Coordinates of C-alpha atoms (C1' of nucleotides) in Angstrom, one line a residue:
Chain A
M17 CA 164.1 120.8 78.5
V18 CA 160.8 120.6 77.3
R19 CA 158.9 118.0 75.8
A20 CA 156.4 117.5 74.4
P21 CA 153.5 115.0 76.3
C22 CA 154.1 111.8 74.9
C23 CA 150.6 111.0 74.1
E24 CA 150.4 114.1 71.8
K25 CA 151.2 111.7 68.9
I26 CA 148.0 112.2 66.7
G27 CA 146.7 108.2 66.5
L28 CA 147.0 106.8 70.3
K29 CA 144.1 106.2 71.7
K30 CA 143.1 107.3 75.6
G31 CA 140.2 106.9 77.6
P32 CA 139.0 103.9 79.3
W33 CA 141.7 100.8 77.8
S34 CA 139.6 97.8 76.1
P35 CA 139.5 94.1 77.6
E36 CA 141.7 94.0 73.8
E37 CA 144.1 95.8 74.3
D38 CA 144.1 94.9 78.3
H39 CA 144.7 91.4 76.8
V40 CA 147.3 92.2 74.3
L41 CA 149.6 94.3 76.7
V42 CA 148.8 91.8 79.5
S43 CA 150.4 89.1 76.6
Y44 CA 152.6 90.8 75.8
I45 CA 154.8 91.7 78.5
L46 CA 153.7 87.7 79.7
K47 CA 155.9 86.9 77.4
N48 CA 158.1 89.4 76.7
G49 CA 158.4 91.7 79.4
H50 CA 158.7 95.5 80.1
A51 CA 162.2 96.5 79.5
N52 CA 161.1 99.6 77.3
W53 CA 157.8 100.9 77.9
R54 CA 158.2 103.6 75.4
A55 CA 158.3 100.5 72.7
L56 CA 156.5 98.5 73.9
P57 CA 153.1 99.6 72.5
K58 CA 154.3 99.2 68.7
L59 CA 155.8 96.4 69.5
A60 CA 152.8 94.5 70.7
G61 CA 150.8 96.8 68.4
L62 CA 149.0 98.8 70.6
L63 CA 147.5 102.7 69.9
R64 CA 148.8 103.8 73.4
C65 CA 152.0 106.0 74.6
G66 CA 153.6 104.1 76.4
K67 CA 152.9 106.0 79.6
S68 CA 149.6 104.4 79.4
C69 CA 150.6 101.5 79.0
R70 CA 152.9 101.1 82.2
L71 CA 150.1 103.0 84.1
R72 CA 147.7 100.3 82.9
W73 CA 149.7 96.9 84.2
T74 CA 151.1 98.7 87.2
N75 CA 147.4 100.0 88.4
Y76 CA 145.0 97.1 87.3
L77 CA 146.9 94.4 85.2
R78 CA 149.3 93.6 87.5
P79 CA 149.6 89.6 88.3
D80 CA 149.4 90.4 91.9
I81 CA 147.7 93.1 92.4
K82 CA 144.6 92.9 95.4
R83 CA 141.5 93.8 93.9
G84 CA 138.9 94.6 96.7
N85 CA 137.5 96.5 99.8
F86 CA 140.9 97.4 102.3
T87 CA 140.9 95.5 105.3
K88 CA 140.3 97.6 108.4
E89 CA 144.2 97.0 108.8
E90 CA 145.2 97.7 105.4
E91 CA 143.6 101.3 106.6
E92 CA 145.0 101.1 109.5
T93 CA 148.9 101.1 107.8
I94 CA 147.6 103.5 105.1
F95 CA 147.1 105.6 108.2
T96 CA 149.9 105.3 110.5
L97 CA 152.5 105.3 106.6
H98 CA 150.6 108.5 106.1
E99 CA 151.6 110.2 109.9
M100 CA 155.2 109.1 108.5
L101 CA 154.9 109.8 105.0
G102 CA 152.5 112.5 104.7
N103 CA 151.1 112.5 100.8
R104 CA 154.4 109.6 99.4
W105 CA 151.3 107.1 98.0
S106 CA 154.1 105.1 96.7
A107 CA 156.4 104.4 100.1
I108 CA 152.7 103.3 101.3
A109 CA 151.9 101.8 98.3
A110 CA 155.3 99.3 99.0
R111 CA 154.2 98.1 102.3
L112 CA 151.6 97.1 101.2
P113 CA 151.7 94.1 99.6
G114 CA 149.2 94.2 96.5
R115 CA 147.6 98.1 96.3
T116 CA 148.8 100.1 94.3
D117 CA 149.8 103.6 94.8
N118 CA 146.6 104.8 92.7
E119 CA 145.0 102.8 94.9
I120 CA 145.8 103.8 98.0
K121 CA 145.8 107.8 97.2
N122 CA 141.7 107.2 95.6
V123 CA 141.1 105.6 99.2
W124 CA 142.9 108.4 100.7
H125 CA 140.6 111.1 99.5
T126 CA 138.1 109.4 99.4
H127 CA 137.3 107.9 102.9
L128 CA 140.2 107.9 104.6
K129 CA 141.0 111.3 104.8
K130 CA 137.0 112.2 105.9
K131 CA 137.6 109.4 108.9
L132 CA 140.4 111.1 110.0
K133 CA 139.0 114.3 109.5
N134 CA 136.1 112.5 112.2
Y135 CA 139.0 111.7 114.4
Q136 CA 140.7 114.8 115.0
T137 CA 137.5 116.6 115.4
S138 CA 136.8 113.7 118.0
Q139 CA 140.0 114.6 119.9
D140 CA 139.6 118.0 119.6
S141 CA 136.2 117.7 121.6
N142 CA 138.3 115.1 123.8
R143 CA 140.8 117.9 124.9
H144 CA 138.5 120.8 125.5
S145 CA 137.2 117.9 128.3
I146 CA 141.2 116.7 129.0
N147 CA 141.2 120.6 129.7
N148 CA 138.5 120.8 132.5
V149 CA 139.5 117.9 134.4
Q150 CA 142.3 119.4 134.7
K151 CA 141.3 122.4 135.6
S152 CA 140.7 120.2 139.1
S153 CA 143.6 118.4 139.0
D154 CA 147.1 118.9 139.0
K155 CA 148.0 115.2 138.4
S156 CA 149.6 114.2 135.0
N157 CA 147.0 112.8 133.0
F158 CA 149.4 109.9 130.9
N159 CA 147.9 107.0 130.1
T160 CA 148.7 103.3 130.2
I161 CA 146.8 100.2 129.2
D162 CA 147.5 97.0 130.3
Q163 CA 147.3 94.6 127.6
Q164 CA 145.3 91.8 129.1
T165 CA 142.7 93.2 131.2
G166 CA 142.2 96.2 129.2
N167 CA 142.3 98.3 131.9
V168 CA 143.9 102.1 131.9
T169 CA 146.2 103.5 134.1
S170 CA 146.7 107.5 134.2
L171 CA 149.9 108.2 135.4
G172 CA 149.1 110.3 138.3
C173 CA 145.8 110.4 138.1
A174 CA 142.6 109.0 138.5
P175 CA 141.7 105.6 136.2
V176 CA 140.1 106.0 132.9
S177 CA 137.9 103.8 130.5
P178 CA 139.5 101.4 128.6
Q179 CA 140.0 102.8 125.3
H180 CA 138.7 102.1 121.7
S181 CA 141.1 100.5 118.5
S182 CA 142.3 103.2 116.1
S183 CA 140.2 100.8 113.6
E184 CA 137.9 103.1 114.7
L185 CA 139.2 106.1 114.2
S186 CA 136.0 107.0 112.4
T187 CA 134.1 107.0 115.5
V188 CA 136.2 107.2 118.3
T189 CA 135.3 109.5 121.2
D190 CA 137.2 109.3 124.4
S191 CA 140.9 108.9 122.2
S192 CA 142.6 109.5 125.5
A193 CA 144.8 105.9 124.8
V194 CA 144.6 104.1 121.2
T195 CA 145.4 100.8 121.5
D196 CA 147.7 99.9 118.3
S197 CA 146.2 96.9 116.3
T198 CA 149.5 96.3 114.2
N199 CA 151.3 94.4 117.8
N200 CA 149.0 92.6 120.3
N201 CA 151.6 93.3 122.4
T202 CA 151.8 96.1 122.7
V203 CA 149.8 99.6 123.5
I204 CA 150.0 103.3 122.4
I205 CA 150.0 105.8 125.5
K206 CA 149.0 109.7 123.9
Q207 CA 149.7 112.5 126.2
E208 CA 147.6 115.1 125.6
K209 CA 149.3 118.6 124.1
M210 CA 148.3 120.5 127.3
E211 CA 149.4 117.3 129.1
S212 CA 152.9 117.1 128.2
L213 CA 153.5 120.8 127.9
E214 CA 153.2 119.8 132.2
Y215 CA 154.8 116.6 131.8
F216 CA 157.7 118.2 130.5
P217 CA 157.8 121.5 131.3
Q218 CA 161.2 121.8 130.1
I219 CA 161.9 120.5 127.0
D220 CA 163.2 122.5 124.3
E221 CA 165.5 121.8 121.5
S222 CA 168.5 121.3 123.2
F223 CA 167.2 118.7 126.1
W224 CA 166.1 116.7 122.1
S225 CA 169.8 117.3 120.9
E226 CA 170.8 115.7 123.8
E227 CA 168.5 112.9 123.7
L228 CA 169.6 111.5 121.3
S229 CA 172.7 111.7 121.1
V230 CA 172.6 109.2 124.0
N231 CA 173.1 106.2 122.5
N232 CA 170.6 104.0 123.5
N233 CA 167.6 106.5 123.9
A234 CA 168.6 106.4 127.8
N235 CA 167.2 109.1 129.2
M236 CA 163.9 108.6 127.6
Q237 CA 163.7 105.1 128.3
S238 CA 164.6 106.3 132.1
E239 CA 161.4 108.6 131.8
L240 CA 159.1 105.9 130.5
I241 CA 160.5 103.4 133.8
H242 CA 159.9 106.1 136.2
H243 CA 156.8 106.8 134.8
G244 CA 155.8 103.0 135.1
V245 CA 156.1 102.4 131.4
A246 CA 156.4 98.3 131.1
T247 CA 159.2 97.5 128.9
N248 CA 156.5 95.7 126.4
E249 CA 154.4 98.4 126.1
L250 CA 154.8 101.3 122.7
V251 CA 154.1 105.0 124.0
Q252 CA 152.8 107.7 121.9
F253 CA 154.3 111.5 123.3
Q254 CA 153.5 115.1 121.9
L255 CA 156.0 117.1 121.9
P256 CA 156.1 121.0 121.4
S257 CA 158.6 120.5 119.2
S258 CA 160.5 120.5 116.0
P259 CA 164.0 118.2 116.7
M260 CA 161.2 115.3 116.9
A261 CA 160.8 115.4 113.0
A262 CA 165.1 115.2 112.7
A263 CA 164.0 112.2 115.8
A264 CA 162.3 110.1 112.9
N265 CA 165.7 108.7 111.3
D266 CA 167.8 107.9 114.7
Y267 CA 165.0 105.8 116.2
E268 CA 163.9 104.2 113.4
D269 CA 166.4 101.7 113.9
V270 CA 164.7 101.0 117.1
N271 CA 161.0 100.1 116.4
A272 CA 160.4 103.5 116.8
Y273 CA 159.1 106.8 114.7
T274 CA 157.8 109.9 114.7
S275 CA 154.0 111.7 113.0
R276 CA 153.3 115.8 112.6
F277 CA 149.8 116.7 113.2
D278 CA 148.2 119.7 112.6
D279 CA 145.8 120.8 115.0
G280 CA 145.0 123.9 113.7
M281 CA 146.8 126.0 115.2
D282 CA 150.5 124.7 115.2
F283 CA 152.3 121.1 114.1
W284 CA 152.6 118.6 117.5
Y285 CA 154.6 115.6 117.2
N286 CA 153.9 112.3 118.6
L287 CA 157.0 110.0 119.3
Y288 CA 156.5 106.1 119.0
I289 CA 158.6 104.0 120.7
R290 CA 158.4 100.1 121.1
A291 CA 159.4 100.7 124.6
G292 CA 160.3 96.8 125.2
E293 CA 162.8 96.5 121.3
L294 CA 165.1 99.2 122.4
P295 CA 168.1 97.8 123.2
D296 CA 170.1 97.8 126.4
L297 CA 167.1 98.3 129.0
P298 CA 168.5 96.3 132.4
E299 CA 170.3 99.1 133.9
F300 CA 166.5 100.6 133.6
V301 CA 164.4 97.5 134.6
Chain B
dA20 C1' 110.4 109.0 84.6
dA21 C1' 113.9 112.3 84.7
dC22 C1' 116.9 115.4 86.7
dC23 C1' 120.8 116.4 90.1
dC24 C1' 124.1 115.4 93.3
dC25 C1' 127.8 112.8 94.9
dA26 C1' 130.5 109.6 95.2
dT27 C1' 134.4 106.5 93.1
dC28 C1' 138.5 105.5 90.5
dA29 C1' 140.9 104.2 86.5
dA30 C1' 143.6 107.4 83.8
dC31 C1' 146.4 111.3 82.4
dC32 C1' 149.1 115.6 83.5
dG33 C1' 152.6 118.0 84.2
dC34 C1' 157.2 117.2 86.2
dC35 C1' 161.6 115.4 88.8
dA36 C1' 165.0 111.8 88.7
dT37 C1' 167.8 108.2 86.3
dT38 C1' 169.6 106.4 83.2
dC39 C1' 171.7 106.4 78.3
dC40 C1' 174.8 108.2 75.6
Chain C
dT8 C1' 179.8 116.3 80.7
dG9 C1' 175.5 117.0 79.4
dG10 C1' 171.4 116.9 76.2
dA11 C1' 168.0 113.9 75.3
dA12 C1' 164.8 109.6 76.9
dT13 C1' 162.6 107.5 80.3
dG14 C1' 161.0 105.4 84.4
dG15 C1' 158.6 107.2 88.3
dC16 C1' 155.2 110.1 91.5
dG17 C1' 151.5 113.0 92.9
dG18 C1' 148.1 115.5 92.0
dT19 C1' 144.5 116.3 89.4
dT20 C1' 140.3 114.4 86.5
dG21 C1' 136.2 113.2 84.1
dA22 C1' 133.6 109.4 82.8
dT23 C1' 129.9 106.0 85.7
dG24 C1' 126.8 104.9 88.2
dG25 C1' 123.8 105.2 92.4
dG26 C1' 121.1 107.5 95.4
dG27 C1' 118.1 111.2 96.2
dT28 C1' 114.0 114.6 94.7

DNA sequence: AACCCCATCAACCGCCATTCC
DNA sequence: TGGAATGGCGGTTGATGGGGT
């Protein structure tokens, strides 16, 4: 089915909207709604196609549109959601009240992508430095942050310095752990790639399918407890296997999610679990 | 002052999914 | 049931303005 673009009709205006056109469109929609975008411009007396009217309304004229720069919290949300959802701008916008998919897409391409690149670059250098540390120590580098004191405890490794807020993504240079400002009571523990290989040397796809079939994430939780992770912490693993992608939905109901990133060589999956909100924990505490 | 480069963002394009008839 | 109409989405474009030379 091939259909001509809706704006190809001769005489329909394109390009930037004038204040007069905006006024006509807003007045019409507030009075009559927008049940049929195709018919709307003709009924409203606009020389625009319906698609153009819809975009103008949804991206600019809607009364609930939030104007102004994105806050750090909003940027963090976009980072997080983009990790989870990819370029699904409308899905991301749905979780940012007052922001449009177009706006988020623009800010991603103009600001956030650069920040992410800087962050990943800093991670690469950090990973390199951690690798050097590993060569001088057999101990794992699995870190936690005490939310009260700000101290970082490295499980099986010497303590490291306090870490940075994720709002500082563009400037972080030591990012083996990142706090999560979306929840004041949670902490992300970041396990670097080579450490995860050492820490979970036996993990493969069968391990994860078994894990996910176990109700209440028992094995995962026991692993957390075994390694001293408090139940009110948010933990992050990096694991080199694709089953994490399938895990995303399974963990959704227990306040966890996965994300994927490309380190330039292959794909990795992060698993975030809000440990304190996992159900049926007592037997592991 | 003139020109160039780059960042920004509103708007458009093309495709896909859903709804309608 | 199938084709047409419509809405919605993500990618891309291009006008604009600001800063640098």
